[in-house]
Every structure is written in structure tokens, then in C-alpha cells.
Backbone as ProteinMPNN parsed JSONL, in Angstrom:
{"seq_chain_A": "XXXXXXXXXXXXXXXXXXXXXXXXXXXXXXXXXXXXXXXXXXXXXXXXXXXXXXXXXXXXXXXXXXXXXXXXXXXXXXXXXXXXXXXXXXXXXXXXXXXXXXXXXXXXXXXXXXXXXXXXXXXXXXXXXXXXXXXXXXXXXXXXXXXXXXXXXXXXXXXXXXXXXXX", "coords_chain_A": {"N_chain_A": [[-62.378, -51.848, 26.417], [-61.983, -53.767, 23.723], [-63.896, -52.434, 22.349], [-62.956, -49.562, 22.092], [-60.45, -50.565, 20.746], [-61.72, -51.551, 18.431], [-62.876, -48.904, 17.518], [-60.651, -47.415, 16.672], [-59.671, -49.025, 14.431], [-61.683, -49.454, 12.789], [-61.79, -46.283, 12.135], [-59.128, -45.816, 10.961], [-58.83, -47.537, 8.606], [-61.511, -46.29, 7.298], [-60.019, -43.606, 7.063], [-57.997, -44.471, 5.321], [-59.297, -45.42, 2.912], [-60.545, -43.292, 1.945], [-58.101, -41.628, 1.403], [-57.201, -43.076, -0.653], [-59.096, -42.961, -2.273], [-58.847, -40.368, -2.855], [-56.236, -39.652, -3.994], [-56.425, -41.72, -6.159], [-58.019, -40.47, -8.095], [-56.526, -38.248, -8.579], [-54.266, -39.27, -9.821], [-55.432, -40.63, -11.817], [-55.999, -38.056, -13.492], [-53.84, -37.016, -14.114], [-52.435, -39.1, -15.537], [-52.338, -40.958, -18.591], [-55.056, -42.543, -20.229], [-54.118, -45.953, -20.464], [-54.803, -48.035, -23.708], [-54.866, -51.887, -23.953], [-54.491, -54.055, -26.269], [-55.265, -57.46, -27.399], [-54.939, -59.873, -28.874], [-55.186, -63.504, -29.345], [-55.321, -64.551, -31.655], [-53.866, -63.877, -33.658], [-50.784, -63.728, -35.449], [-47.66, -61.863, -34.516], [-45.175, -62.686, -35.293], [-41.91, -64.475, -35.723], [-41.489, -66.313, -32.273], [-39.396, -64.663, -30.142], [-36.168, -67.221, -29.321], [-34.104, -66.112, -27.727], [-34.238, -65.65, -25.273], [-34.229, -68.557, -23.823], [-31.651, -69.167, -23.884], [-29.345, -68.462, -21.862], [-29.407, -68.695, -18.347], [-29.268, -67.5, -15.484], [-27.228, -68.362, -12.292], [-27.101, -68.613, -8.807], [-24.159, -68.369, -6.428], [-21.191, -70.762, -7.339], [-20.127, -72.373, -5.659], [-23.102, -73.487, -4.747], [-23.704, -74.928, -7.096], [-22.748, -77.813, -6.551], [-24.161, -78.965, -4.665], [-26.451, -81.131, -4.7], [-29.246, -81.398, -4.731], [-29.191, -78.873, -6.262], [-28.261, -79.499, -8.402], [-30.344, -81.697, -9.415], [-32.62, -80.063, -9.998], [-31.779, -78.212, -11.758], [-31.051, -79.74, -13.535], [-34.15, -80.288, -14.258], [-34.809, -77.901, -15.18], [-33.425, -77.529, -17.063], [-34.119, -79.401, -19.018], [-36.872, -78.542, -19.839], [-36.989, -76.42, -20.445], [-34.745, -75.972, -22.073], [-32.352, -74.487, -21.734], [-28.941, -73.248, -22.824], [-26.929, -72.037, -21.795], [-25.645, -71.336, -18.078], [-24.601, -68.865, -16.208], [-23.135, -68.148, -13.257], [-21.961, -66.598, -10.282], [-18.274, -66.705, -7.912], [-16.321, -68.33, -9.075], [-13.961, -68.104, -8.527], [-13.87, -68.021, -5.813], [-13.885, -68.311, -1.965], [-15.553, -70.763, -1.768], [-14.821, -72.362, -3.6], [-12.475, -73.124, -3.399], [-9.967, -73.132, -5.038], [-7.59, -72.244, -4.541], [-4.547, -72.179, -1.82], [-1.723, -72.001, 0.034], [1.037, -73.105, 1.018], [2.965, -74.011, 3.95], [5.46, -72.954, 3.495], [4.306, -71.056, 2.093], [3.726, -71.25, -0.413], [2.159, -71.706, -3.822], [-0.822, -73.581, -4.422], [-2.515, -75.172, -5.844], [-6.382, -76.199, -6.463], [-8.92, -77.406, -8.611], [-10.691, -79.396, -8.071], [-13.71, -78.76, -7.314], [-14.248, -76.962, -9.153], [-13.836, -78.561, -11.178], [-15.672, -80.388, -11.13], [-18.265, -79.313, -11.065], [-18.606, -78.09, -13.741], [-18.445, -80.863, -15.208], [-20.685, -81.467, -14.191], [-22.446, -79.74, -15.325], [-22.243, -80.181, -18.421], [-22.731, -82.827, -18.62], [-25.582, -82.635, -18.526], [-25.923, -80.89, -20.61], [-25.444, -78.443, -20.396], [-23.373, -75.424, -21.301], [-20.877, -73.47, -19.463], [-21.192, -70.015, -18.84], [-18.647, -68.443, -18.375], [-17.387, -67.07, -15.282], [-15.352, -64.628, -14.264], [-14.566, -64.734, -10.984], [-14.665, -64.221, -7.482], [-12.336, -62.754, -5.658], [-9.735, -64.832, -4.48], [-9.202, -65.291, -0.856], [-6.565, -65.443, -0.115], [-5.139, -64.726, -2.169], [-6.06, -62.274, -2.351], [-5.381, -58.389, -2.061], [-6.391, -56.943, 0.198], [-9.564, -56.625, 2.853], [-11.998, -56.166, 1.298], [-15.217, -57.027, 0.739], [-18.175, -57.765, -0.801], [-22.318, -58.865, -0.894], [-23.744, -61.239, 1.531], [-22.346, -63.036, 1.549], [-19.776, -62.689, 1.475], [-17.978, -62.36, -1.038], [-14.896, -61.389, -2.347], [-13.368, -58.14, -3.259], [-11.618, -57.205, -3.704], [-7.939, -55.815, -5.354], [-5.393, -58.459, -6.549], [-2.971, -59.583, -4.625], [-0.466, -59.925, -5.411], [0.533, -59.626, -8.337], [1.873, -61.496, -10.263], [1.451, -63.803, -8.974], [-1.884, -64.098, -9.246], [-1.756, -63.875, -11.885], [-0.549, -66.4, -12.758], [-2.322, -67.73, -11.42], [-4.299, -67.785, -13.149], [-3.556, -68.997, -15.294], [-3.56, -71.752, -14.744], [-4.143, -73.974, -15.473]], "CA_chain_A": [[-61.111, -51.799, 25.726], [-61.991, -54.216, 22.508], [-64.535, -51.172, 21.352], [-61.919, -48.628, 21.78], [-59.9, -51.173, 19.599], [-62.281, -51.215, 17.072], [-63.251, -48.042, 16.533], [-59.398, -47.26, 15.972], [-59.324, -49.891, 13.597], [-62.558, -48.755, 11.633], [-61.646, -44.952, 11.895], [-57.832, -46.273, 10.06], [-60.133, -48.461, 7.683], [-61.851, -45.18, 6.627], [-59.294, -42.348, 6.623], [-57.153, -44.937, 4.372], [-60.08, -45.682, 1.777], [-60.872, -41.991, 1.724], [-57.261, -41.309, 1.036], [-56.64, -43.803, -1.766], [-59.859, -42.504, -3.098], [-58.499, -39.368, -3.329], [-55.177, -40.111, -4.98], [-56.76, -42.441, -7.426], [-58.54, -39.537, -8.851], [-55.93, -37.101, -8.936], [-53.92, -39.905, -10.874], [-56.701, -40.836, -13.062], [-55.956, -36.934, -14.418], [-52.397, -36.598, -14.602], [-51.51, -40.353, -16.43], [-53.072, -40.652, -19.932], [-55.586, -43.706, -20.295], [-53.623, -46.586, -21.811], [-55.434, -49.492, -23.678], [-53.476, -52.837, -24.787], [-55.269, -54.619, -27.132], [-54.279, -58.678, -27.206], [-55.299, -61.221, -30.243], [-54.579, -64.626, -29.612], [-55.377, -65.486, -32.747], [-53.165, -63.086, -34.565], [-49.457, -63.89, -35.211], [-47.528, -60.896, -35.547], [-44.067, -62.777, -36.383], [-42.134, -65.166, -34.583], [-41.303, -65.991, -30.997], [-37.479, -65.725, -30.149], [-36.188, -67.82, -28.187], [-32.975, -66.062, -27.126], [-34.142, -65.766, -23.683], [-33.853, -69.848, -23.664], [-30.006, -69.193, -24.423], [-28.548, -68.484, -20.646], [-30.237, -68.812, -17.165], [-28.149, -66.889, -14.146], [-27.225, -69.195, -10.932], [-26.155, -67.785, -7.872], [-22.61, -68.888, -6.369], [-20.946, -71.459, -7.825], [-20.9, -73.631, -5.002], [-24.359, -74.282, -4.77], [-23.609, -75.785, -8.122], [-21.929, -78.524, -6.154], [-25.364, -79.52, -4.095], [-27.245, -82.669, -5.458], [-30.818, -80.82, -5.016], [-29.692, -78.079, -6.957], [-28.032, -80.234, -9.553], [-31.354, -82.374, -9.853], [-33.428, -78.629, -10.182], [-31.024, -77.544, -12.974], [-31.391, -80.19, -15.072], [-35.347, -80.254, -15.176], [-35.475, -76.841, -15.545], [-32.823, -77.593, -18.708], [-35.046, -80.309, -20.04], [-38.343, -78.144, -19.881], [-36.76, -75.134, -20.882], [-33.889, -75.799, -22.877], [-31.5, -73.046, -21.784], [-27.989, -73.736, -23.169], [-25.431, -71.6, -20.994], [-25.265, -70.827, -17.096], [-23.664, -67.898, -15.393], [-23.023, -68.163, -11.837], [-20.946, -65.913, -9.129], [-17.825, -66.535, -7.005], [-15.806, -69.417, -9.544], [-12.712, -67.978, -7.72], [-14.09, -67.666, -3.955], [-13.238, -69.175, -1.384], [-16.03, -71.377, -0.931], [-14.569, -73.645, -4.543], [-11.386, -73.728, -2.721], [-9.497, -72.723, -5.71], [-6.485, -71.638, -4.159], [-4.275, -72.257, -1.105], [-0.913, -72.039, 0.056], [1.118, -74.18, 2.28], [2.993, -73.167, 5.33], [6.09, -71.94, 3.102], [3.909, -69.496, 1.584], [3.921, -71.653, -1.773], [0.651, -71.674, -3.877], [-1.289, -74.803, -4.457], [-3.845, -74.832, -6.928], [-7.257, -77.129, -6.324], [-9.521, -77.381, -9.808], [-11.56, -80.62, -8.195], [-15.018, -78.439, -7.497], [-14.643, -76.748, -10.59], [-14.001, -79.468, -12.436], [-17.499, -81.386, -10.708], [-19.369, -78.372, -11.686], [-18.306, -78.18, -15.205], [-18.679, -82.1, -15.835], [-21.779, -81.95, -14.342], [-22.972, -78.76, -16.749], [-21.393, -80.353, -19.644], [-23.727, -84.132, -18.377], [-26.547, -82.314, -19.05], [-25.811, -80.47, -22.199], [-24.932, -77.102, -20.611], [-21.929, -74.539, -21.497], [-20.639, -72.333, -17.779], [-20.881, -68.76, -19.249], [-17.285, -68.047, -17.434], [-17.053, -64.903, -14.243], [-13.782, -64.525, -13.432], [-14.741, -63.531, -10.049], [-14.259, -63.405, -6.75], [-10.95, -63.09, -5.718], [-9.598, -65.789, -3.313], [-8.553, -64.1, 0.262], [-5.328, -65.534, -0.05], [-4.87, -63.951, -3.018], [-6.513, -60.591, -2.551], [-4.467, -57.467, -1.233], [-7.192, -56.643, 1.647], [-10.649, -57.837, 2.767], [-13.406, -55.513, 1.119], [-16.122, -57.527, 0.214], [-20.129, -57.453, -0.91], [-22.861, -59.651, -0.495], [-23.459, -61.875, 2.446], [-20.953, -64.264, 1.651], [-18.34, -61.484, 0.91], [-17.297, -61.942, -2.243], [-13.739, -60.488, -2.176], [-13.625, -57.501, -4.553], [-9.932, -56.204, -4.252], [-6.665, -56.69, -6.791], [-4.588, -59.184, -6.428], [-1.667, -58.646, -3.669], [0.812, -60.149, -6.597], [0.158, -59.726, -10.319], [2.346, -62.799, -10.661], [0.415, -64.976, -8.865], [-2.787, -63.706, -9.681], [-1.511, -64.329, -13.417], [-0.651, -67.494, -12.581], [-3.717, -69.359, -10.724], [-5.64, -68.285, -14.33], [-2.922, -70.02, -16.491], [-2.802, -72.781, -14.606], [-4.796, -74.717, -16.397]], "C_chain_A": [[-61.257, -52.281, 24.288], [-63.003, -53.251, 21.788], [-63.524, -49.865, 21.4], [-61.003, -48.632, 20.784], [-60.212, -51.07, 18.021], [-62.368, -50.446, 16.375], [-62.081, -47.426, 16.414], [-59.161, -47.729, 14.654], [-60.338, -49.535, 12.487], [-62.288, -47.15, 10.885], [-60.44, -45.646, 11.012], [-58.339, -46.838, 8.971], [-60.215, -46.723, 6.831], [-61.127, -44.237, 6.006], [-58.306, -43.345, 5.586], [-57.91, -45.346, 3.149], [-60.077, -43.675, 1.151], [-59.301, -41.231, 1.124], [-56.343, -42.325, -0.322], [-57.647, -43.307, -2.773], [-59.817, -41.148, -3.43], [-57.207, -39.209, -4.455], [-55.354, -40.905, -6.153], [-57.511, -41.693, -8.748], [-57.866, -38.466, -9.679], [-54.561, -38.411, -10.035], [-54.258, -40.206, -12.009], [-56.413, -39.729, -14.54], [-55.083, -36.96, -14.841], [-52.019, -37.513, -15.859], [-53.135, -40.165, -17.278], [-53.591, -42.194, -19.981], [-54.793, -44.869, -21.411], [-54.633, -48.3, -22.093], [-54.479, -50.742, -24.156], [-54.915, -53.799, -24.969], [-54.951, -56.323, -26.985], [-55.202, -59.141, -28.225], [-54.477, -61.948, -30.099], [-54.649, -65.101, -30.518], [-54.294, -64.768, -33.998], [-51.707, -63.711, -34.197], [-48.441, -62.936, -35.82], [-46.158, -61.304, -35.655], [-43.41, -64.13, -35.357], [-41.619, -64.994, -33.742], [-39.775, -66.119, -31.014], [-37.454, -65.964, -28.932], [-34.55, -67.478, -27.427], [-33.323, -66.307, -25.544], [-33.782, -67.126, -22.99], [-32.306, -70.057, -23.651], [-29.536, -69.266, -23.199], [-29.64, -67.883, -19.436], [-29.024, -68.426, -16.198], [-28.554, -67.995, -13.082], [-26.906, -68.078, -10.324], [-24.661, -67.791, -7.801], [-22.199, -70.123, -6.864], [-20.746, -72.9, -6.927], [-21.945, -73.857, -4.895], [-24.357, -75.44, -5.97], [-23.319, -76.884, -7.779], [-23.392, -79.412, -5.477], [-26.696, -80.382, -5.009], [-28.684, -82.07, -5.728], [-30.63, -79.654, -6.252], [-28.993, -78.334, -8.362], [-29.337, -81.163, -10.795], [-32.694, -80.862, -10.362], [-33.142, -78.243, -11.278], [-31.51, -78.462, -14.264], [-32.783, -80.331, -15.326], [-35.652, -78.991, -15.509], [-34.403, -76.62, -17.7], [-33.958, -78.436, -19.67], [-36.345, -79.703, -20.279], [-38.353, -77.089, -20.34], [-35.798, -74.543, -22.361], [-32.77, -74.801, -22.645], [-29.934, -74.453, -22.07], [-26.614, -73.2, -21.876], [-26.071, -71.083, -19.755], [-24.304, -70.026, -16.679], [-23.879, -67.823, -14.038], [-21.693, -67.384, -10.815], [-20.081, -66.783, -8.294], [-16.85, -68.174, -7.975], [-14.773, -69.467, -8.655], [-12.802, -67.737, -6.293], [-13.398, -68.712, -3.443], [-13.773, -70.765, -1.22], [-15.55, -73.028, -2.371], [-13.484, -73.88, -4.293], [-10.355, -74.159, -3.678], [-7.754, -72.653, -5.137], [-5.712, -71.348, -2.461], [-2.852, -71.953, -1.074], [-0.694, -72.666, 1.259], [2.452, -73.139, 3.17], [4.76, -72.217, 5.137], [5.537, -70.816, 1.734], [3.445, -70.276, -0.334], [2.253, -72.017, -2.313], [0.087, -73.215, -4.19], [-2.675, -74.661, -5.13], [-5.307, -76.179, -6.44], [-8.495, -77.102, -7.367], [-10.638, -78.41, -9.444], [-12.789, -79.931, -8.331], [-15.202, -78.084, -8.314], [-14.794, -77.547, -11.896], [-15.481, -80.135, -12.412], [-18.235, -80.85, -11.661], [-19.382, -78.782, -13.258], [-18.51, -79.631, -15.765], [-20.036, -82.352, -15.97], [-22.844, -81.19, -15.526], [-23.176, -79.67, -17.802], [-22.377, -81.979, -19.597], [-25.05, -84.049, -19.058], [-27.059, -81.316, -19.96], [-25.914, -78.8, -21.99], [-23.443, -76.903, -20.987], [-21.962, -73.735, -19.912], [-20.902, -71.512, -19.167], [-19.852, -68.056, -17.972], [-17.354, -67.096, -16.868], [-16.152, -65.115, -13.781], [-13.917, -64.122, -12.232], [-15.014, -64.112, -8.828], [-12.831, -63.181, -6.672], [-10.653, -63.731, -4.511], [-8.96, -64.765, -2.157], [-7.272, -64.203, 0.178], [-4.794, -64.932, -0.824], [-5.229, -62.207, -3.121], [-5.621, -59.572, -1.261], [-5.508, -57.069, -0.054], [-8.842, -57.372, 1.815], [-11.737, -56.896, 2.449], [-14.303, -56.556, 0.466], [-17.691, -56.806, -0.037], [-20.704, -59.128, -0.626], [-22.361, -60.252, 0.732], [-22.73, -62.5, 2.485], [-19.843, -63.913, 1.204], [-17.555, -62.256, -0.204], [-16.167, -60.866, -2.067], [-13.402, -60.167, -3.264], [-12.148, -56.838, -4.651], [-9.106, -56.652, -5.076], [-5.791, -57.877, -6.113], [-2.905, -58.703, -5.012], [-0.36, -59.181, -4.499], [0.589, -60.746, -7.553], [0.663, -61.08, -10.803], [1.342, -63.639, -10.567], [-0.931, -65.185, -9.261], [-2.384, -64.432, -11.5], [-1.124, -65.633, -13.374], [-1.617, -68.999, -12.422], [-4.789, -69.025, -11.873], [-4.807, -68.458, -15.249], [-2.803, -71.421, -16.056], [-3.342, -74.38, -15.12], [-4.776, -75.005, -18.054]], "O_chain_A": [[-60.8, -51.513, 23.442], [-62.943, -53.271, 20.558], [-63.53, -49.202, 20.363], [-60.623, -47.686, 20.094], [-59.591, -50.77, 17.001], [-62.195, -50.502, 15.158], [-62.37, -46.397, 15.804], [-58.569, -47.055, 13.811], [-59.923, -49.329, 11.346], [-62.45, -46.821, 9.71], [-60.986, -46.201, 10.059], [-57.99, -46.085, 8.062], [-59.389, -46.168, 6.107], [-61.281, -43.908, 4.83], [-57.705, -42.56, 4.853], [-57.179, -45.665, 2.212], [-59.633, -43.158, 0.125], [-59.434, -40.252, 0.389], [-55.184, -42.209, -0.72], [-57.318, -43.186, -3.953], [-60.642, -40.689, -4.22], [-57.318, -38.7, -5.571], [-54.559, -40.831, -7.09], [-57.596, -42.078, -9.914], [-58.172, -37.945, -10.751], [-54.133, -37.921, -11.08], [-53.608, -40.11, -13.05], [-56.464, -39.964, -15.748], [-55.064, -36.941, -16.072], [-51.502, -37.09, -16.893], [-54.243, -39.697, -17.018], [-52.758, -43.085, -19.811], [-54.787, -44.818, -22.641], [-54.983, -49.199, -21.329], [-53.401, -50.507, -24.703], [-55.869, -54.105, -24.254], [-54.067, -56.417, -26.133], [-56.316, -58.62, -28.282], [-53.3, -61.743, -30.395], [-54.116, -66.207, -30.607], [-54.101, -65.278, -35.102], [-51.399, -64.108, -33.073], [-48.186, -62.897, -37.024], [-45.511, -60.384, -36.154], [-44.074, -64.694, -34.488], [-41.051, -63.906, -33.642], [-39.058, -66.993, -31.502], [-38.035, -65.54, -27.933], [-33.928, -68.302, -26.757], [-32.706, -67.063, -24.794], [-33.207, -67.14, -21.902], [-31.841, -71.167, -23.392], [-29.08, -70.403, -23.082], [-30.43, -66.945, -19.548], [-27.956, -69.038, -16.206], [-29.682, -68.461, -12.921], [-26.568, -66.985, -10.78], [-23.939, -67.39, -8.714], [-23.189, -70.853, -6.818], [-21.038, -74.051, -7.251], [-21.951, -75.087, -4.952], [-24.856, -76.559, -5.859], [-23.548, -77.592, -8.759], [-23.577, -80.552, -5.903], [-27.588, -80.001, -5.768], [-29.235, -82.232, -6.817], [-31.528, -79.436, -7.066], [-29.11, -77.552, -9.306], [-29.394, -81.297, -12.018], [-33.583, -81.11, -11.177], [-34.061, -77.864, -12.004], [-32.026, -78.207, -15.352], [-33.035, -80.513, -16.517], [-36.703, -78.8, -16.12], [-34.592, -76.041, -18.77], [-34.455, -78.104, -20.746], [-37.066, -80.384, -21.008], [-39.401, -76.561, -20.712], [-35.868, -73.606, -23.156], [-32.308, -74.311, -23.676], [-29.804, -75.647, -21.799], [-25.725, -73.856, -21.334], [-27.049, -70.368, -19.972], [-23.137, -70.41, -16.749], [-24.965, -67.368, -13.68], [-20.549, -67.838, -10.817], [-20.7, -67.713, -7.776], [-16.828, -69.169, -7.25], [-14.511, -70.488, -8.02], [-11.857, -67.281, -5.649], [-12.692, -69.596, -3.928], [-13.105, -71.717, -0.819], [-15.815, -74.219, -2.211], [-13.073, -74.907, -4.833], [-9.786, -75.237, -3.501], [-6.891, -73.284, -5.748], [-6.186, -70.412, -1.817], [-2.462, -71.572, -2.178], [-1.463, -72.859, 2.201], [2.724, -71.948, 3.017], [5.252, -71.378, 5.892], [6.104, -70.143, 0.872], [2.905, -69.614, -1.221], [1.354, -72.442, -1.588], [0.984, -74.054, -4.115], [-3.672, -74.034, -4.774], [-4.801, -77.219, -6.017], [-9.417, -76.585, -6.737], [-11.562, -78.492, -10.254], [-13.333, -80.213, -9.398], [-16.248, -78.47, -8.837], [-15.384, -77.43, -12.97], [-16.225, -80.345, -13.369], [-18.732, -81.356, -12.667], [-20.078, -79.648, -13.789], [-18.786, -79.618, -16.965], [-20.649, -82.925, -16.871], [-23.664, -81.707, -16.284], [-24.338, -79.949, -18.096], [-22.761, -82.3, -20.722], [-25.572, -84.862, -19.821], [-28.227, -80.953, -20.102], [-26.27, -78.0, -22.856], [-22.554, -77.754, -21.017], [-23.022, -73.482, -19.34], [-20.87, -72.02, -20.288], [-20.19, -67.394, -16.991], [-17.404, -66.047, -17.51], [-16.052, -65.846, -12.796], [-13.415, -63.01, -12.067], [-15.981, -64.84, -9.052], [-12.14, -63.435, -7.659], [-11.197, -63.328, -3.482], [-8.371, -63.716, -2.416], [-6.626, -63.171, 0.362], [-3.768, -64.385, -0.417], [-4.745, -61.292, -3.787], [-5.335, -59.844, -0.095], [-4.783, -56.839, 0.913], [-9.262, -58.326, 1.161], [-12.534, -56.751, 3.375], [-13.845, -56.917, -0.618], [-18.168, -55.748, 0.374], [-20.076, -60.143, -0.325], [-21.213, -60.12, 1.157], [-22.212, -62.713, 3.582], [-19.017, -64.623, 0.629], [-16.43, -62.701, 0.029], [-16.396, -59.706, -1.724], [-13.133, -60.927, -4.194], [-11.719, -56.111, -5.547], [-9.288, -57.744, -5.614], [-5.731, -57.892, -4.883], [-2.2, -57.711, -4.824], [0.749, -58.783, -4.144], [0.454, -61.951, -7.769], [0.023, -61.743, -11.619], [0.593, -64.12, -11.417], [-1.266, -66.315, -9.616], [-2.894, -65.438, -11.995], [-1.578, -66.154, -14.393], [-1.711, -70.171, -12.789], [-5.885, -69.587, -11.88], [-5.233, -68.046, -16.328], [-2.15, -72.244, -16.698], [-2.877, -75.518, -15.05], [-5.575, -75.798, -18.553]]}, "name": "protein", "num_of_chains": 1, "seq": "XXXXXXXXXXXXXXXXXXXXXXXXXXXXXXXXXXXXXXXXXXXXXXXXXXXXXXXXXXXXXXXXXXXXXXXXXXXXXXXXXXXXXXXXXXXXXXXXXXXXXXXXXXXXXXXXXXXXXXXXXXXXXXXXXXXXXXXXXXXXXXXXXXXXXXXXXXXXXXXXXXXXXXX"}
């Protein structure tokens, strides 16, 4: 049985060399030889450093978690980036937005405020996403991503216009 094994495993071996060594040839022809030259000693102007400007998070709660508070800021101090953008300010999981049992809304700003103090501690700016939309607030439940992000309008323009003045 373990030589029957093998010579499966050698024959697959072969017919897959023999077939990369065929395709590598017929590539070889089609694509046009490219060279890239490099001189470290040459400076051909200088480096920018926009890319240092804004670093993407994920959701905005994670922002809230001590490990990934202590992560952020050495990657600020080693990197320098000035502004964060992160998903879901308005989800559910920053607990933004409630209502009580006559229907009335109730605003909650504490996680956002954490976040933002703690940004602002270690000498970031948020780069602001208006975005998800709270369930209570949204006219049905389509979401994305695993942690459904709720992508529909508002089920009343009022309120909706409301829980982003209310600050």
C-alpha cells in the first residue's frame, strides 16, 4: 500500500514540474523581459511622508480594548501617523443610541467620547465615518460584514437628523 502511495505521490511530483515547466516557457514569450535597476546611493528627490498622515482601524469598538489602545500608540510613536479612520462609530456595538419603553430616544456619547480622548492622549485626530446605522434607527435589517454593519436609511429623517446634532 505505502509504494502504491508513493508512486502516486512521485508521478503528481512530476506531471506538476513538467507542467509548470511548460507554462513558464510559454510565459517567458508572451511577457516582455522587465529589468528594475535600484541605486542606494542615488537620491532621486525626497521621500513623502503622506502615507504617515492616516492609518485605517477596523470597528470602532475595538478602539475601546486596552491591548489595542497600547498597539496604537506604539505604532503612533514609531510611525507617527496623525489621523485614524475606523468603521461602525454609529453601530450598535458603541451603543450610540437607544430608546426607552415609550419609544423616546436616548442618546449615549460615553464610548465615543473614551475613544476620542484616548486618540486625542496620544496626539491623534478620528478621521470621522458616519457609519453604521444603529438598528433602532434603521428602517430594516440589511447588513455586511460579519458583524452586520446596518446599511439601510433611517426609518425617520427626524430622528436620524437628530442623534447627529445632538452634540
Amino acid at each position: 500500500m505505502n509504494r502504491k502511495l508513493s508512486l502516486m505521490v512521485m508521478t503528481l511530483v512530476m506531471a506538476t514540474n513538467s507542467l509548470l515547466a511548460q507554462n513558464h516557457g510559454k510565459r517567458a514569450a508572451t511577457q516582455p523581459e522587465r529589468i528594475v535597476d535600484v541605486n542606494y546611493n542615488a537620491v532621486a528627490g525626497p521621500l513623502t511622508t503622506m502615507l504617515n498622515e492616516c492609518v485605517g482601524a477596523g470597528r470602532a469598538a475595538e478602539g475601546l480594548r486596552a491591548d489595542w489602545q497600547q498597539q496604537l500608540a506604539y505604532v503612533r510613536k514609531e510611525c507617527g501617523f496623525r489621523y485614524i479612520r475606523m468603521h461602525g462609530l454609529l453601530g450598535d456595538e458603541m451603543a450610540i443610541y437607544t430608546e426607552d419603553e415609550k419609544g423616546n430616544p436616548q442618546y449615549n456619547f460615553m464610548y465615543v467620547d473614551a475613544l476620542f480622548d484616548f486618540l486625542h492622549s496620544i496626539g491623534m485626530k478620528p478621521f470621522v465615518e458616519l457609519g453604521f446605522m444603529p438598528s433602532r434607527l434603521a428602517s430594516g435589517n440589511k447588513t455586511i460584514f460579519w458583524w452586520r454593519g446596518n446599511v439601510t436609511p433611517p426609518n425617520s429623517v427626524n430622528r436620524e437628523r437628530c442623534s447627529t446634532k445632538t452634540r
